[in-house]
Coordinates of N, CA and C in Angstrom, one line a residue:
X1461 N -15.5 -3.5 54.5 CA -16.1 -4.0 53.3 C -15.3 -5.2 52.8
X1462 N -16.2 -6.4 52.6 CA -15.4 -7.2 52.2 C -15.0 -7.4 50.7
X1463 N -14.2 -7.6 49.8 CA -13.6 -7.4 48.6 C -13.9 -8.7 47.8
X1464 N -14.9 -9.3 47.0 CA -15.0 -10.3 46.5 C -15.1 -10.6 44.8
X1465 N -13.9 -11.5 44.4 CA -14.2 -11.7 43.1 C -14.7 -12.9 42.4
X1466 N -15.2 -12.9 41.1 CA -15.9 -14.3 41.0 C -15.4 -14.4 39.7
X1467 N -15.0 -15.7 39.7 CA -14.5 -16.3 38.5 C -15.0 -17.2 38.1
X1468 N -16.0 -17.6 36.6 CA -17.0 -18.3 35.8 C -17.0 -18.2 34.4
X1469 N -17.0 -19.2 34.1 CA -17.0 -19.0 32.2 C -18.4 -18.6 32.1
X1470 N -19.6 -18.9 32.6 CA -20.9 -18.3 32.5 C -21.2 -17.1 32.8
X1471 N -21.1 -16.4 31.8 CA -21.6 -14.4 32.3 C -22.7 -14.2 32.6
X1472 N -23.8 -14.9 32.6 CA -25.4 -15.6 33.5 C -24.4 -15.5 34.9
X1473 N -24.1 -16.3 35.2 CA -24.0 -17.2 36.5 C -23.0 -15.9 36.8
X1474 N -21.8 -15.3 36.5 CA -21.4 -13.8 36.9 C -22.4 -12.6 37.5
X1475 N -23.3 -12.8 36.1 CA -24.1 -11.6 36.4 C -25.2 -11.8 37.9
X1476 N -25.2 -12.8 37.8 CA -26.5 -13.2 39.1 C -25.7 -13.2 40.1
X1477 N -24.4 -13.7 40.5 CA -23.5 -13.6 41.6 C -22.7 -12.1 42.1
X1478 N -22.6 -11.6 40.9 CA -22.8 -9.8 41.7 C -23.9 -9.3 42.3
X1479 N -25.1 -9.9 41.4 CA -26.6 -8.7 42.0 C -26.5 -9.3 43.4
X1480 N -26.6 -10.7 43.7 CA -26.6 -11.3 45.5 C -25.8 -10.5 46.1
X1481 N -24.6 -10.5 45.4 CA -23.3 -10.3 46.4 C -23.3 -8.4 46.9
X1482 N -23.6 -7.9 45.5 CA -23.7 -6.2 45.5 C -24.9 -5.4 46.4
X1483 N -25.6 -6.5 46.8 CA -26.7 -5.6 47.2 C -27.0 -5.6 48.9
X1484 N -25.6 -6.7 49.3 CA -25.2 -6.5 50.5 C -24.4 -5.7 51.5
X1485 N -25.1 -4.7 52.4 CA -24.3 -3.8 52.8 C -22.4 -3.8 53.3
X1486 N -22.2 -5.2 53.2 CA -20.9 -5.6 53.9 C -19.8 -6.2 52.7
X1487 N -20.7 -6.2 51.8 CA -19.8 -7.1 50.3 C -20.1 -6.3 49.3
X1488 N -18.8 -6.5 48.5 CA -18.8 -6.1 47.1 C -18.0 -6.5 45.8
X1489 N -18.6 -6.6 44.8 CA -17.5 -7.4 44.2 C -16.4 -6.7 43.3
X1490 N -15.1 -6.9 43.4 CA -14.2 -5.8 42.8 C -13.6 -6.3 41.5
X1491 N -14.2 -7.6 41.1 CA -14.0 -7.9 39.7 C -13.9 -9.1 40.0
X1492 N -14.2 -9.5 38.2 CA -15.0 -10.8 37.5 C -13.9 -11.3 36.9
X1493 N -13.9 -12.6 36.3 CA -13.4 -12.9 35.0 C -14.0 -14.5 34.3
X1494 N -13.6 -14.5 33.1 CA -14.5 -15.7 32.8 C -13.3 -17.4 32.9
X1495 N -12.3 -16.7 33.2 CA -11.5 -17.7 33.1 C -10.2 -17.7 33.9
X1496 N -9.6 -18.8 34.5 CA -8.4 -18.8 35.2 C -7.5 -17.8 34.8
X1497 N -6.7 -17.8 33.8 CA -5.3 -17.0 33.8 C -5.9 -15.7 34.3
X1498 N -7.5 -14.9 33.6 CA -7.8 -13.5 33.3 C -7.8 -13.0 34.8
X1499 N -8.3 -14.6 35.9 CA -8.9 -14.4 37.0 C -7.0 -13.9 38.0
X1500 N -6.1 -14.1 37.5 CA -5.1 -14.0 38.4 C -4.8 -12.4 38.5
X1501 N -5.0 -12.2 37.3 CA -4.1 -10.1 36.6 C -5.5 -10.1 37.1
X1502 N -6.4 -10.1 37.3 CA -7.6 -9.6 37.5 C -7.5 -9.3 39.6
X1503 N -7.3 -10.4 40.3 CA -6.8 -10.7 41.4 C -5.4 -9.7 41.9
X1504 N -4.3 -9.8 41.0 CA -3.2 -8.7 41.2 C -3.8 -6.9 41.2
X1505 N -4.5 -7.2 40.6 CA -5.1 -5.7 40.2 C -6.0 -5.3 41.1
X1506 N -6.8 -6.1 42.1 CA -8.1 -5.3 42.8 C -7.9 -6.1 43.9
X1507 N -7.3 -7.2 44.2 CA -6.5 -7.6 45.4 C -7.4 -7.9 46.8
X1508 N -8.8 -9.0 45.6 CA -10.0 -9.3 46.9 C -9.1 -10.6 48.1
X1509 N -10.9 -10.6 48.6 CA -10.8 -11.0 50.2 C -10.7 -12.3 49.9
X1510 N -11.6 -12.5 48.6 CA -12.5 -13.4 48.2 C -12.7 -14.0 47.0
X1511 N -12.2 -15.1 46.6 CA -12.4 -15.2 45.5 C -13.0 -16.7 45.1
X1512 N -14.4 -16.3 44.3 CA -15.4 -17.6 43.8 C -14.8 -18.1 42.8
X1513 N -14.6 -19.2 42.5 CA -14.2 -19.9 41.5 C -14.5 -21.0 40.9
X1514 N -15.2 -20.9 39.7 CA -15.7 -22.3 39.2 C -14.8 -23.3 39.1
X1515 N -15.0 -24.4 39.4 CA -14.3 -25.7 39.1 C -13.5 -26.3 38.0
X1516 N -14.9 -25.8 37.0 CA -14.7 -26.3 35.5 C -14.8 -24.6 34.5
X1517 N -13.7 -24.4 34.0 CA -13.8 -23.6 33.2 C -12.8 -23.9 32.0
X1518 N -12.9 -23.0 30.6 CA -11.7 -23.7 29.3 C -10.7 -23.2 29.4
X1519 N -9.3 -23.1 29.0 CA -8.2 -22.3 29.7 C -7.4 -23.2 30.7
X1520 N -7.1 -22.1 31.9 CA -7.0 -22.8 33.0 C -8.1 -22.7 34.0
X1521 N -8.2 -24.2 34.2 CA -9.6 -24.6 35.2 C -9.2 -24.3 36.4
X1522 N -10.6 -23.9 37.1 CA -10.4 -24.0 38.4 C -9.3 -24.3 39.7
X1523 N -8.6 -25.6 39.4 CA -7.9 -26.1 40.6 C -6.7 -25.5 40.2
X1524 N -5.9 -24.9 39.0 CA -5.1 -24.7 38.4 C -5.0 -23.2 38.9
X1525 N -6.5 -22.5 38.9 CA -6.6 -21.1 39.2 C -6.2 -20.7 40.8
X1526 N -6.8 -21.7 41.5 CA -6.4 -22.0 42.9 C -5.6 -22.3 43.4
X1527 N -4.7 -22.7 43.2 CA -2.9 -22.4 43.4 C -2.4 -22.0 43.0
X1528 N -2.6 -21.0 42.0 CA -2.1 -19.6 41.6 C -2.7 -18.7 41.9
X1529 N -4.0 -18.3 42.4 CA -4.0 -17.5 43.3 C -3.4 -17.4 44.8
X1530 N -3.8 -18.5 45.1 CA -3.0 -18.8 46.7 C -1.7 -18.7 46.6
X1531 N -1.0 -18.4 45.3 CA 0.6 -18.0 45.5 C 0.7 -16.9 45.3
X1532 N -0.1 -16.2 45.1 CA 0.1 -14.2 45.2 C 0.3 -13.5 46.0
X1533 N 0.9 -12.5 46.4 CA 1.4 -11.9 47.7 C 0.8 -11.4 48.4
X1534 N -0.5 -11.5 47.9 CA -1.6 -11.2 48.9 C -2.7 -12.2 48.1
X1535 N -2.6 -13.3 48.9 CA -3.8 -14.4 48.3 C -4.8 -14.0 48.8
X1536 N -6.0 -14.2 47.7 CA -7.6 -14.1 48.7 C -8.0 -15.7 49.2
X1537 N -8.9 -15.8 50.1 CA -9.4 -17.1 50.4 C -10.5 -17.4 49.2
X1538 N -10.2 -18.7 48.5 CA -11.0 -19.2 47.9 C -11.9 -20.2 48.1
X1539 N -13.2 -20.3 47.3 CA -14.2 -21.0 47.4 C -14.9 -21.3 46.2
X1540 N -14.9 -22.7 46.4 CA -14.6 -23.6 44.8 C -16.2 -23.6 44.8
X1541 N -17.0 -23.1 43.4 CA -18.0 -22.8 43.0 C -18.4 -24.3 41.7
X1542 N -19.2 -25.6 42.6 CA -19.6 -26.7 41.6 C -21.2 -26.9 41.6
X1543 N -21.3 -27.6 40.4 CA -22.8 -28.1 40.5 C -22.3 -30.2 40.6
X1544 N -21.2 -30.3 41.5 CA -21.0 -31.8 41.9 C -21.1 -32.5 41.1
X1545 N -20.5 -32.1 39.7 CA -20.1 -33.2 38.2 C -18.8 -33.2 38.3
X1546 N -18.7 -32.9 39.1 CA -16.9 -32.6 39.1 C -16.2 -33.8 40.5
X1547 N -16.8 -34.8 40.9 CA -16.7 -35.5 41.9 C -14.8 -35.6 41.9
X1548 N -14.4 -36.1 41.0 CA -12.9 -36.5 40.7 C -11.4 -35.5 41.1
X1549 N -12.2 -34.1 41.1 CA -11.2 -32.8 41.2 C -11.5 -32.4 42.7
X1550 N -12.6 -32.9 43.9 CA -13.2 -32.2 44.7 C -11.5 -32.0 45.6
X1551 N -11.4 -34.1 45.8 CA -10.5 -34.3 46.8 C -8.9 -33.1 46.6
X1552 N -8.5 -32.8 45.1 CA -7.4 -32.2 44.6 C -7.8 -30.9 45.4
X1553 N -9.1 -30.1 44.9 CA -9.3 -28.8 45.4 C -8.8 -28.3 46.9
X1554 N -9.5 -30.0 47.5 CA -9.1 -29.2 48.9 C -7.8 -29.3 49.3
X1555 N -7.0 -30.0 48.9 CA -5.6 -30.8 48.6 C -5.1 -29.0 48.6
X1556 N -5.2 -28.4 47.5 CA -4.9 -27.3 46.7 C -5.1 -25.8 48.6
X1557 N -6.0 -26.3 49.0 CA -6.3 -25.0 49.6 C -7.5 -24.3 49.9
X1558 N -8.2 -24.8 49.0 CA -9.5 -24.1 48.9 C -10.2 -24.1 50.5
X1559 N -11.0 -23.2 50.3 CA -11.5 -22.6 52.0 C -13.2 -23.1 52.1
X1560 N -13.3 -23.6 50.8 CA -14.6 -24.1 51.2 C -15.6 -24.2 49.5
X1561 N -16.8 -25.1 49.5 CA -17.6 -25.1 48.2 C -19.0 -24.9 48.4
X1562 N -19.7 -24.3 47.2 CA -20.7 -24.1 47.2 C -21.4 -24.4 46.3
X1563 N -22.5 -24.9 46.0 CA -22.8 -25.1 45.2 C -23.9 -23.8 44.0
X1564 N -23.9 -24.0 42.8 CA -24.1 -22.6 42.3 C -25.4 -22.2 42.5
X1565 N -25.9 -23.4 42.7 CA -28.1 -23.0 42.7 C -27.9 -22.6 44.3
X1566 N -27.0 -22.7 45.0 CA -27.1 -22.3 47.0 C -28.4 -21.1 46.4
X1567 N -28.8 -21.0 47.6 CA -30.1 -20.0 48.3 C -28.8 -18.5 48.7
X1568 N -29.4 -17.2 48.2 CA -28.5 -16.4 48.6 C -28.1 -15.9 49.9
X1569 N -28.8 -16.4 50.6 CA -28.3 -16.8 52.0 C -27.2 -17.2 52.3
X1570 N -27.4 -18.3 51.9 CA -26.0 -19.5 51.9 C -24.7 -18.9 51.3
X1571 N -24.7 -17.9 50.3 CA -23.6 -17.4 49.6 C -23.4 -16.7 50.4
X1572 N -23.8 -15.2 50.9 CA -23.6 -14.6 51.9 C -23.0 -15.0 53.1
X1573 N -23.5 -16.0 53.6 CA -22.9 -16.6 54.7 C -21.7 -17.1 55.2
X1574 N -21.4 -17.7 53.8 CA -20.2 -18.6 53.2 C -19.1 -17.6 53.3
X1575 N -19.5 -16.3 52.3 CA -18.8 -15.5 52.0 C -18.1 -14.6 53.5
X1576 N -19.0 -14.4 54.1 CA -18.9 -13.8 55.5 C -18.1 -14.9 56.6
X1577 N -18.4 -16.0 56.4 CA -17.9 -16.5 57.3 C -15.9 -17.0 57.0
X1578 N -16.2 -17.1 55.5 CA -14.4 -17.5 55.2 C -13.9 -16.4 55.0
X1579 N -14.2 -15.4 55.6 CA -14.0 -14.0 55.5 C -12.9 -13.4 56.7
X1580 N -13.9 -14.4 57.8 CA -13.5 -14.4 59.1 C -12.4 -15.4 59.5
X1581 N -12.3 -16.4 58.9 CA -11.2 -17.2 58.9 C -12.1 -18.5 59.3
X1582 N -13.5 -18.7 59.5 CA -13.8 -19.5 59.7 C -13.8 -21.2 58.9
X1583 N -13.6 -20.6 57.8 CA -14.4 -21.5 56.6 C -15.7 -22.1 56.5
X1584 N -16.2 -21.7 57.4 CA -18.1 -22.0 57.5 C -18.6 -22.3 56.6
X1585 N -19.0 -23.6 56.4 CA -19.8 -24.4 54.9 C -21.1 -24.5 55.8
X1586 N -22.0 -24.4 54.7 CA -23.6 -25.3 54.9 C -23.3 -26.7 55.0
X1587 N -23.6 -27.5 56.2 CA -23.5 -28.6 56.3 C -23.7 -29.1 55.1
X1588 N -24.9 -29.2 54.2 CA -25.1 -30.4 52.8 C -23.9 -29.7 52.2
X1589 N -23.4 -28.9 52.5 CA -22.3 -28.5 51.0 C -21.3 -29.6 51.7
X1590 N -20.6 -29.8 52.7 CA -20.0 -30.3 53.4 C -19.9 -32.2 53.3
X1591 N -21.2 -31.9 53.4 CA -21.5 -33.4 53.6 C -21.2 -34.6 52.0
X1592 N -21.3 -33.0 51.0 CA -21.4 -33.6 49.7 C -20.1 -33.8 49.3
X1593 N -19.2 -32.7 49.4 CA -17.8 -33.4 49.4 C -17.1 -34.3 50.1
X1594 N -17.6 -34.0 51.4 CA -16.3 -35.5 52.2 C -17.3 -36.4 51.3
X1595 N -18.6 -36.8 51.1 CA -19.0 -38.1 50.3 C -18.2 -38.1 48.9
X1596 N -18.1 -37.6 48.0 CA -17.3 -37.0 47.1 C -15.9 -37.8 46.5
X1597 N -15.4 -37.2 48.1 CA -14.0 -38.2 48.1 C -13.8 -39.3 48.9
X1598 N -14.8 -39.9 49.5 CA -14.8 -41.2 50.1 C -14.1 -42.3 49.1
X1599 N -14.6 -42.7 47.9 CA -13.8 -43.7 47.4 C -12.2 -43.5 47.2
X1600 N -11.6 -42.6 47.1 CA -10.2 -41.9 47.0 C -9.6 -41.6 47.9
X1601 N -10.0 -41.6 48.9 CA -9.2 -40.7 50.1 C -8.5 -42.0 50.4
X1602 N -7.1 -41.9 50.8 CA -6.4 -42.5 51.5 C -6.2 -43.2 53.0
X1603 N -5.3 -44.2 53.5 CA -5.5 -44.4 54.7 C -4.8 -42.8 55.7
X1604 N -4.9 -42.8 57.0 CA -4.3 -41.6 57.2 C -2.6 -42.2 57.5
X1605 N -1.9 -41.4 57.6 CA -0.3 -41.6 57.0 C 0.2 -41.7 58.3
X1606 N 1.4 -42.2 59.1 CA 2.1 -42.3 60.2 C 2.3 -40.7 60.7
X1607 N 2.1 -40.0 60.3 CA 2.3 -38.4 60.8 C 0.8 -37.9 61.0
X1608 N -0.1 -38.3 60.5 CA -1.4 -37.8 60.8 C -2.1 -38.2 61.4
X1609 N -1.8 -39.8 61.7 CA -2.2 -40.9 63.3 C -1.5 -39.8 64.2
X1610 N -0.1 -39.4 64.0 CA 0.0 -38.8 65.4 C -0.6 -37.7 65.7
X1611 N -0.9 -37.0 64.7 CA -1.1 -35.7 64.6 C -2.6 -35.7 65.4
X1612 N -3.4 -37.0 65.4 CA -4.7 -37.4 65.4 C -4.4 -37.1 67.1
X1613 N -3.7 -38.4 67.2 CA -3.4 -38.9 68.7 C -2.8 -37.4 69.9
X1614 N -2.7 -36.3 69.4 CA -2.4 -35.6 69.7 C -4.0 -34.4 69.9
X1615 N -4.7 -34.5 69.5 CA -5.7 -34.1 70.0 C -6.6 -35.0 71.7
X1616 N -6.7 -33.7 72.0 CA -7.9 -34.1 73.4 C -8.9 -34.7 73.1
X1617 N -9.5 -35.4 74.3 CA -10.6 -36.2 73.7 C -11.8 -34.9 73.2
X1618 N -12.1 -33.7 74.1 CA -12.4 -32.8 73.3 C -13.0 -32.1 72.2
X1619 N -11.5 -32.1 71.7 CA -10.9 -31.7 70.3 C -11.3 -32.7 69.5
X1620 N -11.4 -34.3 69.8 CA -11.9 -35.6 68.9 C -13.5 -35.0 68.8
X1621 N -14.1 -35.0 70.0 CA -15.5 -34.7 69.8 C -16.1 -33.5 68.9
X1622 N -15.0 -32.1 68.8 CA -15.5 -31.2 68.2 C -14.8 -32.0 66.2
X1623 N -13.8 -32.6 66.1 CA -13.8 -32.7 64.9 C -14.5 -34.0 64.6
X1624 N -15.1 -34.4 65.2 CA -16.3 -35.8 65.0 C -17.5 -35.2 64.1
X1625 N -17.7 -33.7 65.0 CA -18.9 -33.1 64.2 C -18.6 -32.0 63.1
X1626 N -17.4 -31.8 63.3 CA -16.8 -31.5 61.9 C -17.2 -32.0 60.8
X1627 N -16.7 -33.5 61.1 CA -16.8 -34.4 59.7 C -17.7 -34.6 59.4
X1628 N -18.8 -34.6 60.7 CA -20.4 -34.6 60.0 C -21.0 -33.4 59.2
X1629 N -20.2 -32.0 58.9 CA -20.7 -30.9 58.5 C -21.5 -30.0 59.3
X1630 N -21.2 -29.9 60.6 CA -21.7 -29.3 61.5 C -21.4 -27.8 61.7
X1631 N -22.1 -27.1 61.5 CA -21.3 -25.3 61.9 C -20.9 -25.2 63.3
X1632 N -20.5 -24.0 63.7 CA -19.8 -24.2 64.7 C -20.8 -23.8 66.3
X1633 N -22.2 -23.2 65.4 CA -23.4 -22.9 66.4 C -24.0 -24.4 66.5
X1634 N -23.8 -25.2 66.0 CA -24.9 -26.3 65.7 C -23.8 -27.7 66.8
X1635 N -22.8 -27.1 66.6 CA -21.6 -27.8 67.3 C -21.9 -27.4 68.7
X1636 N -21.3 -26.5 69.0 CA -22.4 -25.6 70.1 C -23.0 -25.8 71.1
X1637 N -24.4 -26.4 70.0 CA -25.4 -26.8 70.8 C -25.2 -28.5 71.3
X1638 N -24.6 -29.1 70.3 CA -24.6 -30.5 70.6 C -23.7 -31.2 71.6
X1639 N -22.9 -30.2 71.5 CA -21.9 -30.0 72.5 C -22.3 -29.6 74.3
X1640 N -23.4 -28.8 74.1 CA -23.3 -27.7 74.9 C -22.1 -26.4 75.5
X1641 N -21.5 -26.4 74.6 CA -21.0 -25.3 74.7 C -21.4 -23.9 73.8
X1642 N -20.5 -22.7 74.2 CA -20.8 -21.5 73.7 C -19.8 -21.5 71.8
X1643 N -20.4 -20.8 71.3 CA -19.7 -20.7 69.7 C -18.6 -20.3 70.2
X1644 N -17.7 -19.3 70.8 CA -17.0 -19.0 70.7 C -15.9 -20.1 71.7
X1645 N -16.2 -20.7 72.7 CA -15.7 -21.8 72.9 C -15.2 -23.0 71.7
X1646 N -16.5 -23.1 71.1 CA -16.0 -24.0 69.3 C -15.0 -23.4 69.1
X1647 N -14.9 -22.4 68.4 CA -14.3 -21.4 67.7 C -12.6 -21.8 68.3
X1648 N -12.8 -21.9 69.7 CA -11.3 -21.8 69.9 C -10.9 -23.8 70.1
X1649 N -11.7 -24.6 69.8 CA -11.3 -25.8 69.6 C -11.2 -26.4 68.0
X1650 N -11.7 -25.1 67.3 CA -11.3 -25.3 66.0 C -10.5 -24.9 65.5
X1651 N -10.1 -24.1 66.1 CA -8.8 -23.3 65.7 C -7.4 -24.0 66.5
X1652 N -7.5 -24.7 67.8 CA -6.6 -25.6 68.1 C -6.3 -27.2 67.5
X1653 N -7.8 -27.5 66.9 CA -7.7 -28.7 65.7 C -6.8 -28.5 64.7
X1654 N -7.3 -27.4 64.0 CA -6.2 -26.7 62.5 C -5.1 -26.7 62.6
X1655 N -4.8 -26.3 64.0 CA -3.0 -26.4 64.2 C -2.6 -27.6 64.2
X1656 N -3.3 -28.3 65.5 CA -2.8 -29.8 66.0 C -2.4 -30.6 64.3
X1657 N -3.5 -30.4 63.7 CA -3.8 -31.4 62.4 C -3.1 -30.8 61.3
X1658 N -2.1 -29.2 61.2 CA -1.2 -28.9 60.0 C -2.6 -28.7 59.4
X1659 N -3.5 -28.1 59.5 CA -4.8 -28.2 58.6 C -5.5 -26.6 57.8
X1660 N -5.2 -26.6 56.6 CA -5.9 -25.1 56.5 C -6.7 -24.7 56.9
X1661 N -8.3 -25.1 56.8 CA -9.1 -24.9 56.7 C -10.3 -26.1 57.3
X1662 N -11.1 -25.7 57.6 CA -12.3 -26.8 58.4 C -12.5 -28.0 57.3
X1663 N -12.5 -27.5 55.8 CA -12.6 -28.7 55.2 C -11.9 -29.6 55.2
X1664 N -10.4 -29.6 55.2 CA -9.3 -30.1 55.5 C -9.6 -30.6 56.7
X1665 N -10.0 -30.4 57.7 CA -9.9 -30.9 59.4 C -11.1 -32.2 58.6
X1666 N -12.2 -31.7 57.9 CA -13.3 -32.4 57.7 C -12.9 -33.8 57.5
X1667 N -12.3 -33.9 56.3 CA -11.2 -34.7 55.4 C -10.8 -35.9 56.1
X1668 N -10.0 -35.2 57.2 CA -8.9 -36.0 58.1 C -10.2 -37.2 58.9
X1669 N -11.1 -36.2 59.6 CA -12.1 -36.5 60.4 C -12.8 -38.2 59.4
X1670 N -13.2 -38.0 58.4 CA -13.8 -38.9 57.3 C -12.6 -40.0 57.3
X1671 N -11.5 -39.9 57.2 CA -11.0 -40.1 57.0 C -10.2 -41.3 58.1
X1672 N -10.3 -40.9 59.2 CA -10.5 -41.6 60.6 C -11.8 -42.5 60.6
X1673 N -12.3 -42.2 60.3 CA -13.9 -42.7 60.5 C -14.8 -42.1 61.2
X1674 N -14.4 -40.6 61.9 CA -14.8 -40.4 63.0 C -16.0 -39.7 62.7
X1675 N -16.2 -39.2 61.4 CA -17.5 -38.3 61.2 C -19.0 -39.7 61.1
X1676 N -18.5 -40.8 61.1 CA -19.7 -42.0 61.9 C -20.3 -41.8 63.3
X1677 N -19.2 -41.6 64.3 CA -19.6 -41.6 65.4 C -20.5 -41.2 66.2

């Protein structure tokens, strides 16, 4: 069972994110809160897999909540919950850790998915969720730094091709196919990118990828 908590100043947008999440045989949510600090004691106490978190809340916001959960001795993977008015904080979030974003109107599909997939370590985004933040932080993102040229140059040509379609927001079936390879083939050149690249998370690889230029190619 996976252990999921959701953190939102809107008790609407709470309440609608347990009925999706509750009524799935594999998820469950083990507590809410409407706000950062409440969302940490809340986290210490029921010690999910998973934790949703709004962007923008009063108190402590979002990004603030996200490196304070990710410092707990048993951090959950988080996933930054925006409706994309928040363009300014995206680049910091991932900076921070976060494992991936959704946006709050997603299809409950998409949540499920998300949920299941960063579950597995994948970080599995819906390509548009993907696509909306590396756009996001385009004007901000940096050149890449003399440690992350090599870090670059240290991937196979490969490993360039599978994080090409990273950066385009590609899953790792869709990769797959473009590729022709098997998912689980992906799976193990994404997981040799993350290392090569010091990289948490596929957003992070995304980032770099954008960031190169390579998600053009």
């Amino acid at each position: 069972m996976i252990k999921v908590m959701i953190v939102d100043d809107n008790d609407i947008i709470r309440r609608g994110l347990r009925t999706i999440i509750d009524a799935a045989d594999d998820l469950r949510v083990v507590a809410d809160a409407g706000d950062g600090r409440s969302a940490i004691e809340a986290a210490r106490r029921a010690r999910p897999d998973i934790a949703l978190v709004d962007i923008r809340m009063p108190g402590m916001d979002g990004l603030t909540a996200t490196r304070r959960l990710l410092e707990l001795d048993t951090p959950p993977h988080v996933i930054i919950l925006t409706t994309f008015n928040t363009d300014e904080y995206v680049d910091e979030a991932i900076r921070s850790g976060a494992a991936g974003f959704l946006l709050k109107d997603s299809p409950p599909e998409e949540l499920l998915r998300a949920l299941r997939a960063v579950h597995e370590g994948h970080a599995m985004l819906d390509p548009a969720v993907t696509r909306q933040v590396i756009d996001a932080i385009a004007d901000q993102a940096p050149r890449l730094s003399p440690q992350e040229k090599a870090q670059l140059e240290s991937l196979t040509a490969r490993e360039v091709d599978v994080l090409r379609l990273i950066g385009r927001g590609l899953s790792n079936a869709d990769i797959g196919a473009e590729l022709f390879m098997t998912e689980g083939t992906v799976k193990g050149y994404v997981s040799a990118i993350l290392t090569k690249l010091a990289a948490e998370n596929r957003v992070q690889a995304a980032r770099v990828a954008y960031r190169a230029g390579l998600d053009s190619g």
